[in-house]
Amino acid sequence: MTAPKLKIKNLTTSFATPGGIIKAVDNASLDLGQGETLAVVGESGCGKTVLSLSVMGLIPDPPGRITAGQVIYRDQDLVQLSEQEMQKIRGNSLSMVFQEPMTSLNPVFKIGGQIGETLRLHKGMGKQQAAEAAVEALKLVGIPNPQKRLENFPHELSGGMRQRVMIAMALVCSPEILIADEPTTALDVTIQSQILRLLDNLKHKMNGSLMLITHDLGVVARVATRVAVMYAGQIVESAPISDIFKEPLHPYTQGLLNSVPRLGCRMELNPIPGNVPALLNLPKGCRFNPRCSHAFDLCREQEPQLIDRGGRQIRCWLHR
Amino acid sequence: MNENILEIKNLKRHYPVSSGLLSLSKTTVKAVNGVSLEIKKGETLGLVGESGCGKSTLARLLTGLEKADHGSINFKGHKLNEWTATERSTMLQMVFQDPYSSLNPRQRIGSIISESMRIHKSGSKTEIQRRVEELLVQVGLRPEHHKRYPHEFSGGQRQRVAIARAIAMNPDLIICDEPVSALDVSVQAQVLNLLKSIQKEFGMSYVFISHDLSVVSHISDHVAVMYLGQLMEIASAEELYRNPLHPYTQILLDAVPVPDPDMQGEDVIIDGDMPSPISPPSGCPFHPRCPKAMDICSQTQPKLKETVSGHKVACHLY
Ligand SMILES: Nc1ncnc2c1ncn2[C@@H]1O[C@H](COP(=O)(O)OP(=O)(O)OP(=O)(O)O)[C@@H](O)[C@H]1O
Ligand code: SF4
Ligand SMILES: [Mg+2]
């Protein structure tokens, strides 16, 4: 096995909230390998976005801060880099597609200008050269009439087109690593298919790695090679794709898989009871214990650690 | 034979819009453009389609919140508008997508759930109170929750409150517009199970609207596929999954990401976005994106025809 492209080690990101300090990401460790598509799944608020923003060095401080751990990329710890050093990496060799396209596309600038800006900044291109590269980037993501589109403002595009522009922007500098946060959640399924295929093709073309954040297990099954499952700020399980779907080890992963309705199957669902706990009010012991049908005394007393197990990681007292 | 609780014929709703900044000419958005459907007693009709296809407009027409420009809605043997608003509200209820905005934040849960019972004076104060507590238990909440306010509940719990409100008067039909779309998968599954078990117990019909074909096929007896204001195909849920006829349905089924890495389809991908409902394509509205389109498809609009018993499709291939 080759060394991972990106290594997240014991990462903790905390936020000061009116109710107290929360650890939105708590002691997360993950590797992203060359050519991999690593999916990070979990329900709303489990820390997926905070994890990706932490890697990108984009946690708003205050109220947030990376309070422990490392993000190792090309033998350096990104957490320790200054904002200036981080800016050189961000958008260049490490890039992100954000969950809400409209918050990251500036509504008052034309598409062409926004893509060109990145190129001038990172690649030192001139205006003409940047415009040409922008056309190429739009072509790459399958936007018809790219020349004409450069003159459009973000609101003049459909949702699917906007998402393509976002991806084009993230990819103009040919990053080694792309983090895509719910890139298809707001889109219709037929458009979602187009975008997922696009991301996969581009990953191959650029010989890069993709970290895909999603809450949709169907999307995971379609494109991922590895999966990390998050619950209440922690990674509870990670494994190659076939292991997660065929032999999920963590009771939460099992519960998630039993909760998804499947096409053409009308059998009753077997959902996880109860709700996700608030980060300010976490149960003692394993965070999943109040909802877990396997919980025993130890689970209610002591928190299990994330342990390695034959190419997988698991955080559960059933697997010691 | 199972009787129809709701029948709609050739329903149309066109919204006027001004086209362009300087142009004075008015055009229309054909949000619902000739829809005919029936819903049987005790059954769930799923209505699936992508954003902007007219699902929610159709829902508002069915509830009488909005008037159709054309066509008829028959509810329990009478025209929908022949029933008074009060009569309607006992027989026909709604559950919406957003469990945050559909409940009045200043009203206690008990008062939200009992509103229609109080309007219809369906019992004494203590009887209504007892019924509220019974309803709370039925939807998986606790009796003492009646004292709380909506903000004290999670999204899934609020959707349970909305369901309790909808079933309070034992309605014949509940229109559910994206009722689980805002919920996380584990909570979504809880609410789907709740809707199913309530239907089993009380026998009401549902119209279940969603963009999520997996959810729709899970909960529905029949499924109607909508595109640009029109129905493309209707069949039983099983039949639609096993034997989809319309090219759009086939593509939609194929596009749904299935949570099983060994069951990934051929990945048939159509290009382009859904055209604007302001100037829908001539002929079959799907023809510009259809991989099987023929000459006739851009010229004549196909009618919804029954191919095998209970399976209808609007496509020139059949
Ligand atoms: N700027 C912030 N200030 C305070 N708390 C925050 C901030 N950003 C995120 N959080 C908290 O961190 C936790 C994790 O949030 P995050 O956005 O990472 O979740 P997520 O898994 O991406 O959810 P979703 O699926 O809804 O996008 C949440 O409890 C959230 O409220
Ligand atoms: S540690 Fe215990 S409570 Fe937690 S998931 Fe494992 S069995 Fe369940
Ligand atoms: Mg997020």
XYZ file of C-alpha atoms and ligand atoms in Angstrom:
678
model
C 0.000 0.000 0.000
C 1.228 3.456 -0.860
C 1.325 6.140 1.798
C -1.958 8.027 2.120
C -2.254 11.371 0.363
C -3.922 12.933 3.363
C -3.813 11.777 6.942
C -6.197 13.073 9.582
C -4.905 12.200 13.044
C -6.884 12.548 16.288
C -8.490 15.740 15.050
C -10.746 17.638 17.445
C -12.561 20.823 16.490
C -14.448 22.712 19.178
C -16.934 25.565 19.099
C -17.904 27.992 21.809
C -21.706 28.094 21.913
C -24.052 29.920 24.315
C -24.657 26.610 26.100
C -20.967 25.760 26.456
C -18.094 24.288 24.466
C -18.995 21.566 21.970
C -16.631 19.208 20.182
C -18.205 19.165 16.723
C -15.465 16.781 15.603
C -14.022 14.643 18.364
C -10.781 12.710 17.946
C -11.235 11.812 14.284
C -8.613 9.772 12.433
C -8.848 8.991 8.725
C -6.600 8.280 5.749
C -7.311 9.300 2.189
C -5.350 7.129 -0.247
C -4.163 7.844 -3.774
C -7.054 7.456 -6.229
C -9.556 6.769 -3.471
C -13.069 8.129 -3.144
C -13.630 8.300 0.570
C -17.247 8.922 1.552
C -18.024 10.449 4.931
C -21.619 9.659 5.922
C -23.786 10.477 8.874
C -26.923 12.347 9.838
C -27.374 16.085 10.091
C -25.120 17.727 12.677
C -22.744 14.778 13.098
C -19.777 16.927 12.068
C -19.208 16.133 8.388
C -18.928 19.743 7.269
C -16.834 20.755 10.277
C -14.447 17.886 9.492
C -13.992 19.075 5.900
C -13.656 22.731 6.879
C -11.041 21.703 9.459
C -8.973 19.986 6.770
C -9.244 23.103 4.587
C -8.272 25.385 7.453
C -11.580 27.229 7.162
C -13.011 26.930 10.668
C -14.322 30.380 11.672
C -12.331 31.467 14.723
C -14.096 32.582 16.880
C -16.253 30.639 17.663
C -14.386 27.564 16.418
C -10.879 26.180 16.754
C -9.000 22.973 16.047
C -8.096 22.021 19.605
C -6.137 18.824 18.977
C -4.736 16.631 16.273
C -3.056 16.918 12.908
C -3.835 16.992 9.213
C -0.774 15.627 7.425
C -0.362 16.523 3.778
C 2.955 16.279 1.923
C 4.851 15.737 5.179
C 3.538 18.871 6.806
C 0.853 19.446 9.419
C -1.733 21.766 7.857
C -3.084 22.647 11.309
C 0.210 24.370 12.138
C 0.410 26.396 8.921
C -0.238 30.130 8.901
C -3.257 31.447 7.015
C -0.905 32.778 4.356
C 0.729 29.376 3.824
C -2.667 27.702 3.842
C -3.941 30.051 1.134
C -1.277 28.760 -1.231
C -2.457 25.196 -0.765
C -6.170 25.882 -0.702
C -7.760 25.998 -4.132
C -4.476 24.839 -5.574
C -3.548 21.309 -4.550
C -6.340 20.938 -1.994
C -9.765 22.151 -3.072
C -13.338 22.057 -1.859
C -16.854 22.149 -3.304
C -19.104 23.633 -0.643
C -22.492 22.431 0.559
C -24.286 25.630 -0.456
C -23.290 26.810 -3.925
C -24.885 30.228 -3.540
C -22.832 31.093 -0.476
C -19.550 30.383 -2.226
C -20.346 31.828 -5.620
C -20.320 35.597 -5.384
C -23.665 36.775 -6.774
C -22.385 40.106 -8.091
C -19.518 38.779 -10.221
C -19.675 37.011 -13.533
C -18.753 33.315 -13.657
C -15.728 33.938 -15.863
C -14.269 36.519 -13.507
C -14.686 34.248 -10.502
C -12.896 31.311 -12.116
C -10.235 33.590 -13.562
C -9.527 35.095 -10.154
C -8.463 31.711 -8.743
C -6.158 31.123 -11.698
C -4.544 34.551 -11.467
C -4.022 34.049 -7.743
C -2.560 30.549 -7.805
C -1.047 30.207 -11.227
C -0.103 33.800 -11.884
C -1.962 33.767 -15.189
C -2.736 36.903 -17.139
C -6.295 37.944 -17.925
C -6.386 36.424 -21.405
C -4.761 33.167 -20.347
C -7.080 32.850 -17.326
C -10.137 33.377 -19.516
C -8.998 30.628 -21.852
C -8.349 28.250 -18.957
C -11.783 29.094 -17.541
C -13.410 28.093 -20.838
C -11.489 24.813 -20.717
C -12.622 24.187 -17.150
C -16.269 24.800 -18.023
C -15.915 22.483 -21.013
C -14.440 19.832 -18.743
C -17.474 19.861 -16.465
C -19.810 19.604 -19.439
C -21.243 23.092 -19.667
C -22.516 23.854 -23.160
C -21.447 27.190 -24.746
C -18.726 27.799 -22.161
C -17.587 31.016 -23.854
C -21.055 32.490 -23.410
C -21.411 31.194 -19.837
C -18.399 33.202 -18.685
C -20.583 36.285 -19.042
C -23.376 34.866 -16.852
C -24.049 35.765 -13.239
C -24.604 32.835 -10.838
C -28.361 33.423 -10.547
C -28.740 33.046 -14.297
C -27.839 29.363 -14.082
C -29.931 26.347 -13.099
C -29.042 24.424 -9.930
C -27.244 21.707 -11.873
C -25.275 24.270 -13.902
C -24.273 26.161 -10.756
C -22.993 22.971 -9.200
C -20.925 22.323 -12.327
C -19.480 25.818 -12.128
C -18.583 25.188 -8.481
C -16.803 22.014 -9.474
C -15.054 23.790 -12.347
C -13.852 26.449 -9.909
C -12.582 23.837 -7.492
C -10.769 22.025 -10.268
C -9.158 24.763 -12.372
C -5.823 24.366 -10.605
C -5.891 20.555 -10.943
C -5.894 19.805 -7.218
C -4.581 16.499 -5.932
C -7.366 16.295 -3.411
C -10.944 17.432 -3.806
C -13.361 17.598 -0.884
C -16.982 17.768 -2.024
C -19.523 18.553 0.713
C -22.962 17.242 -0.293
C -22.369 18.260 -3.908
C -25.633 16.744 -5.122
C -28.009 17.047 -2.192
C -29.951 19.978 -3.617
C -30.218 18.445 -7.076
C -32.753 16.232 -8.823
C -31.755 12.579 -9.207
C -31.137 12.741 -12.934
C -28.850 15.747 -12.462
C -27.263 14.051 -9.446
C -26.242 11.129 -11.665
C -24.594 13.518 -14.101
C -22.608 15.252 -11.351
C -21.525 12.029 -9.629
C -20.289 10.592 -12.900
C -18.504 13.886 -13.606
C -16.708 13.866 -10.241
C -15.608 10.290 -10.779
C -14.317 10.965 -14.311
C -12.445 14.041 -13.171
C -10.829 12.154 -10.303
C -9.404 9.671 -12.779
C -8.380 12.334 -15.245
C -6.492 14.292 -12.591
C -5.135 11.206 -10.919
C -6.388 12.655 -7.648
C -8.349 11.625 -4.568
C -11.869 12.560 -3.604
C -13.420 13.004 -0.174
C -17.173 13.001 -0.639
C -19.424 14.174 2.180
C -22.980 12.892 1.996
C -25.884 11.638 4.074
C -27.105 9.401 1.249
C -26.035 5.758 1.447
C -27.144 5.280 -2.143
C -24.653 7.901 -3.306
C -21.990 6.188 -1.205
C -22.663 2.818 -2.826
C -22.495 4.369 -6.261
C -19.136 6.136 -6.097
C -17.129 5.455 -2.934
C -14.209 3.081 -2.486
C -14.028 3.604 1.297
C -16.561 4.851 3.831
C -16.310 6.565 7.195
C -19.464 6.706 9.306
C -19.833 9.584 11.774
C -22.120 9.814 14.774
C -22.351 12.783 17.149
C -18.936 14.168 16.197
C -17.064 10.859 16.177
C -16.029 8.416 13.509
C -17.648 5.170 14.633
C -16.608 2.949 11.755
C -14.612 3.100 8.548
C -14.024 0.357 6.014
C -13.791 -0.474 2.327
C -17.134 -0.046 0.592
C -18.079 -3.710 0.232
C -17.399 -4.409 3.922
C -19.626 -1.561 5.062
C -22.591 -2.736 3.023
C -22.100 -6.500 3.386
C -20.830 -6.725 6.914
C -21.386 -3.502 8.840
C -19.873 -3.914 12.300
C -21.152 -0.896 14.215
C -24.760 -1.074 15.427
C -25.273 2.504 14.166
C -24.115 1.595 10.654
C -26.395 -1.440 10.765
C -29.287 0.755 11.909
C -28.694 3.275 9.128
C -28.709 0.552 6.505
C -31.943 -0.860 7.939
C -33.559 2.588 7.807
C -33.194 3.267 4.091
C -36.174 2.413 1.948
C -35.048 0.402 -1.064
C -36.500 0.634 -4.530
C -38.956 -2.130 -5.203
C -39.010 -3.349 -1.627
C -42.040 -2.645 0.519
C -40.985 -4.555 3.602
C -41.320 -2.680 6.846
C -38.309 -0.581 7.752
C -36.414 -1.261 10.911
C -35.355 2.194 12.066
C -33.098 3.174 14.932
C -35.292 4.300 17.835
C -34.967 7.776 19.326
C -33.014 10.793 18.177
C -29.436 11.929 17.768
C -28.196 13.386 21.094
C -27.319 17.066 21.402
C -23.557 17.658 21.538
C -24.082 19.663 24.726
C -25.871 16.797 26.353
C -24.070 13.616 25.382
C -24.847 10.348 27.138
C -22.177 8.807 29.327
C -20.178 5.969 27.813
C -20.804 5.168 24.165
C -22.670 8.054 22.507
C -24.932 5.594 20.759
C -25.854 3.538 23.824
C -29.365 4.952 24.498
C -30.415 3.933 20.961
C -28.415 0.727 20.701
C -30.133 -2.653 21.009
C -26.810 -4.335 21.863
C -25.825 -1.984 24.682
C -24.543 -3.614 27.867
C -23.241 -2.213 31.157
C -19.794 -1.254 29.895
C -21.389 0.784 27.053
C -23.162 2.961 29.595
C -20.023 3.527 31.650
C -17.041 3.946 29.388
C -16.484 5.419 25.949
C -15.112 2.937 23.385
C -12.055 4.038 21.370
C -11.616 3.853 17.617
C -9.491 0.767 17.007
C -7.898 -0.665 13.857
C -9.014 -4.075 12.758
C -7.804 -5.642 9.545
C -8.053 -2.592 7.303
C -11.127 -1.315 9.089
C -11.715 0.962 12.031
C -14.431 0.432 14.630
C -15.548 2.217 17.796
C -17.762 -0.214 19.721
C -17.357 -2.395 22.804
C -18.662 -5.398 20.865
C -15.434 -5.321 18.872
C -12.515 -5.118 21.232
C -64.663 -3.388 -5.827
C -62.807 -0.736 -3.988
C -64.460 2.647 -4.412
C -62.683 5.809 -5.414
C -62.397 8.437 -2.736
C -60.989 11.064 -5.053
C -61.219 11.466 -8.807
C -59.632 14.266 -10.749
C -60.161 14.870 -14.427
C -58.017 16.949 -16.762
C -56.909 19.324 -14.035
C -55.063 22.466 -15.114
C -53.460 25.309 -13.248
C -51.631 27.978 -15.237
C -49.979 30.928 -13.499
C -49.628 34.182 -15.408
C -46.072 35.557 -15.520
C -44.693 38.512 -17.419
C -42.010 37.371 -19.786
C -38.895 39.492 -19.768
C -38.350 42.926 -18.290
C -39.526 45.115 -21.136
C -42.046 42.866 -22.716
C -45.646 43.598 -21.884
C -46.852 40.307 -23.214
C -48.054 37.878 -20.586
C -47.332 34.184 -20.755
C -48.197 31.401 -18.357
C -46.400 28.778 -16.335
C -48.249 25.561 -16.957
C -47.696 24.172 -13.476
C -50.380 21.509 -13.744
C -51.329 20.803 -17.309
C -54.090 18.245 -17.714
C -53.809 15.708 -14.910
C -56.341 12.904 -14.392
C -56.104 10.527 -11.451
C -58.108 8.468 -9.033
C -57.390 7.363 -5.501
C -59.061 4.384 -3.920
C -60.293 4.161 -0.384
C -57.609 3.046 2.040
C -54.854 3.257 -0.555
C -51.746 5.352 -0.997
C -51.111 7.071 -4.262
C -47.511 8.171 -4.618
C -46.728 11.148 -6.784
C -43.124 11.423 -7.824
C -41.250 13.903 -9.966
C -38.319 16.282 -10.013
C -38.368 19.826 -8.719
C -40.683 22.123 -10.630
C -42.766 19.325 -12.137
C -45.932 20.619 -10.473
C -46.303 18.191 -7.553
C -46.941 20.785 -4.882
C -49.308 22.803 -7.072
C -51.315 19.639 -7.597
C -51.317 19.078 -3.824
C -52.713 22.574 -3.218
C -55.420 22.006 -5.822
C -56.407 18.718 -4.182
C -56.739 20.319 -0.770
C -58.854 23.135 -2.155
C -56.327 25.724 -0.952
C -56.069 26.816 -4.543
C -58.520 26.704 -7.428
C -57.904 24.910 -10.700
C -58.415 26.814 -13.969
C -59.850 23.788 -15.653
C -61.006 20.268 -14.904
C -62.812 18.679 -11.997
C -62.063 17.265 -8.580
C -64.535 14.800 -7.182
C -64.197 13.969 -3.512
C -66.431 11.305 -1.930
C -68.947 11.501 -4.769
C -69.302 15.297 -4.851
C -67.410 18.148 -6.437
C -64.722 19.275 -4.008
C -66.129 22.827 -3.868
C -69.594 21.565 -3.007
C -68.291 20.658 0.424
C -67.976 23.592 2.809
C -64.546 24.432 4.137
C -65.520 23.037 7.545
C -66.804 19.806 6.049
C -63.659 19.511 4.009
C -61.433 19.975 7.015
C -62.932 16.965 8.779
C -62.482 14.706 5.775
C -59.338 15.989 4.168
C -56.096 16.891 5.913
C -52.526 17.776 5.012
C -48.998 17.134 6.226
C -46.284 19.346 4.777
C -42.569 19.109 4.221
C -41.351 21.647 6.682
C -42.081 20.576 10.245
C -40.716 23.950 11.392
C -42.978 26.370 9.595
C -46.175 24.321 9.486
C -46.760 24.511 13.248
C -47.578 27.821 14.947
C -44.611 28.479 17.273
C -46.763 30.307 19.841
C -49.327 27.542 20.182
C -48.939 24.661 22.587
C -48.875 21.162 21.069
C -52.194 20.293 22.712
C -53.915 23.282 21.217
C -52.401 22.637 17.762
C -53.668 19.072 17.739
C -57.113 19.908 19.126
C -57.803 22.913 16.901
C -60.187 21.210 14.474
C -61.893 19.283 17.306
C -62.591 22.579 19.047
C -63.862 24.191 15.844
C -66.227 21.290 15.268
C -67.107 21.112 18.961
C -66.502 17.398 18.767
C -66.631 16.883 22.519
C -66.392 18.393 25.981
C -63.172 19.959 27.154
C -62.114 16.850 29.037
C -63.094 14.570 26.146
C -60.976 16.627 23.761
C -58.108 16.621 26.249
C -58.305 12.845 26.515
C -58.368 12.520 22.733
C -55.259 14.754 22.436
C -53.387 12.517 24.835
C -54.536 9.429 22.973
C -53.354 10.941 19.669
C -49.966 11.853 21.128
C -49.476 8.242 22.179
C -50.615 7.002 18.767
C -47.911 9.022 17.010
C -45.243 7.881 19.450
C -45.070 10.925 21.736
C -45.977 11.138 25.410
C -49.328 12.400 26.789
C -47.643 15.108 28.858
C -46.137 16.593 25.679
C -49.386 18.494 25.087
C -48.072 21.295 27.301
C -44.972 21.885 25.200
C -44.277 24.253 22.310
C -43.065 23.214 18.814
C -39.513 24.526 19.337
C -39.027 22.042 22.159
C -39.202 19.183 19.665
C -36.885 17.759 17.021
C -37.834 17.743 13.343
C -39.086 14.176 13.477
C -41.145 14.833 16.600
C -42.720 17.909 15.002
C -43.679 15.823 12.013
C -45.342 13.429 14.484
C -47.293 16.375 15.893
C -48.357 17.375 12.370
C -49.534 13.799 11.783
C -51.466 13.786 15.081
C -53.171 17.026 14.011
C -54.002 15.534 10.610
C -55.602 12.352 11.988
C -57.485 14.024 14.860
C -60.834 14.095 13.024
C -60.416 10.675 11.368
C -60.118 12.089 7.858
C -60.733 10.040 4.726
C -57.747 11.432 2.902
C -54.424 12.957 3.909
C -52.313 14.822 1.379
C -48.663 14.474 2.406
C -46.349 16.832 0.527
C -42.706 15.742 0.992
C -43.473 14.768 4.613
C -40.125 13.088 5.277
C -37.816 15.044 2.998
C -36.444 17.278 5.750
C -35.715 14.366 8.081
C -32.595 12.292 8.633
C -32.758 8.688 7.405
C -33.218 7.079 10.798
C -36.037 9.487 11.682
C -37.482 9.309 8.177
C -37.881 5.561 8.597
C -39.690 6.083 11.926
C -42.174 8.501 10.329
C -42.750 6.255 7.296
C -43.524 3.331 9.611
C -45.868 5.557 11.608
C -47.785 6.652 8.491
C -48.137 3.022 7.427
C -49.342 1.755 10.780
C -51.869 4.595 11.115
C -53.269 3.765 7.699
C -53.536 0.103 8.625
C -55.456 0.995 11.767
C -57.774 3.713 10.461
C -57.988 2.955 6.737
C -57.593 6.455 5.366
C -56.135 7.153 1.921
C -52.927 9.046 1.322
C -51.605 11.082 -1.525
C -47.878 10.884 -0.880
C -45.800 13.415 -2.777
C -42.030 13.136 -2.953
C -39.042 13.581 -5.209
C -37.580 10.402 -3.720
C -38.597 7.372 -5.709
C -37.306 4.905 -3.111
C -39.507 6.472 -0.436
C -42.523 6.681 -2.760
C -42.221 3.102 -3.970
C -41.861 1.971 -0.364
C -45.063 3.530 0.923
C -47.381 3.629 -2.108
C -49.856 1.172 -3.597
C -49.903 3.074 -6.877
C -47.311 5.480 -8.194
C -47.827 8.336 -10.654
C -44.790 9.867 -12.360
C -45.080 13.546 -13.201
C -43.006 15.648 -15.600
C -43.564 19.292 -16.534
C -47.111 19.416 -15.225
C -48.231 16.181 -16.819
C -48.483 12.524 -15.872
C -46.107 10.270 -17.748
C -47.031 6.949 -16.201
C -49.193 5.358 -13.493
C -48.982 1.805 -12.244
C -48.944 -0.211 -9.064
C -45.724 0.304 -7.152
C -44.493 -3.201 -7.988
C -45.418 -2.990 -11.639
C -43.737 0.399 -12.017
C -40.534 -0.952 -10.531
C -40.533 -4.258 -12.453
C -41.837 -3.016 -15.753
C -41.378 0.731 -16.206
C -42.625 1.689 -19.659
C -42.020 5.403 -20.034
C -38.429 6.315 -20.979
C -38.516 9.007 -18.300
C -39.533 6.521 -15.612
C -36.803 4.153 -16.765
C -34.196 6.874 -16.499
C -35.534 8.047 -13.149
C -35.401 4.513 -11.732
C -31.913 4.097 -13.028
C -30.750 7.394 -11.566
C -31.878 6.541 -8.028
C -28.757 5.669 -6.056
C -29.284 2.235 -4.553
C -27.561 1.506 -1.235
C -25.872 -1.629 -2.514
C -22.533 -1.531 -4.340
C -23.363 -4.737 -6.229
C -26.609 -3.402 -7.613
C -25.454 -0.353 -9.517
C -27.411 0.031 -12.766
C -26.018 0.683 -16.175
C -25.874 4.335 -15.335
C -27.924 5.593 -18.258
C -27.484 9.299 -18.055
C -29.567 11.905 -19.783
C -28.136 15.250 -20.520
C -29.710 18.595 -19.927
C -32.052 20.013 -17.356
C -35.803 19.964 -17.204
C -37.114 22.631 -19.642
C -38.959 25.620 -18.244
C -42.678 25.110 -17.686
C -43.176 28.584 -19.227
C -42.473 27.286 -22.697
C -42.733 23.512 -22.429
C -41.603 21.602 -25.512
C -44.190 20.804 -28.176
C -45.502 17.266 -28.443
C -44.282 15.037 -25.633
C -42.800 17.314 -22.956
C -39.961 14.825 -22.453
C -38.911 14.521 -26.109
C -35.842 16.855 -26.036
C -34.204 14.646 -23.388
C -35.600 11.305 -24.501
C -33.133 8.746 -25.885
C -35.934 7.015 -27.795
C -37.673 10.066 -29.297
C -39.139 9.679 -32.805
C -40.408 12.291 -35.268
C -43.946 12.146 -33.988
C -42.799 12.901 -30.403
C -42.025 16.547 -31.149
C -45.311 17.009 -32.994
C -48.128 15.291 -31.166
C -48.691 15.041 -27.473
C -49.166 11.395 -26.473
C -52.273 10.573 -24.457
C -52.215 8.607 -21.216
C -53.279 5.116 -22.357
C -53.826 1.880 -20.487
C -51.436 -0.778 -21.790
C -52.014 -3.652 -19.421
C -54.664 -3.583 -16.741
C -54.004 -0.743 -14.326
C -50.815 0.401 -16.053
C -51.090 3.677 -17.941
C -48.410 5.425 -19.939
C -48.244 8.576 -22.059
C -45.692 7.728 -24.740
C -45.800 7.184 -28.519
C -43.794 3.965 -28.157
C -46.913 2.234 -26.910
N -19.884 28.179 13.376
C -20.397 27.328 14.273
N -20.661 27.726 15.535
C -21.161 26.870 16.444
N -21.447 25.578 16.206
C -21.221 25.109 14.970
C -20.689 25.954 13.942
N -20.558 25.217 12.817
C -21.012 23.977 13.124
N -21.395 23.907 14.413
C -21.930 22.728 15.115
O -21.110 21.618 14.862
C -21.886 20.423 14.739
C -21.547 19.725 13.452
O -22.031 20.494 12.370
P -21.773 20.142 10.850
O -22.197 21.313 10.056
O -20.382 19.667 10.680
O -22.763 18.938 10.608
P -23.017 18.129 9.283
O -22.708 16.714 9.597
O -22.297 18.754 8.162
O -24.585 18.259 9.103
P -25.479 18.408 7.760
O -25.697 17.015 7.290
O -26.729 19.020 8.292
O -24.739 19.282 6.807
C -23.328 20.861 14.854
O -23.781 20.620 16.170
C -23.282 22.334 14.557
O -24.337 23.002 15.199
S -20.368 0.342 22.362
Fe -22.179 -0.642 23.157
S -23.782 0.915 22.979
Fe -22.071 1.564 21.698
S -22.597 0.789 19.718
Fe -21.290 -0.760 20.658
S -22.742 -2.147 21.661
Fe -23.877 -0.324 21.141
Mg -22.865 19.664 6.375
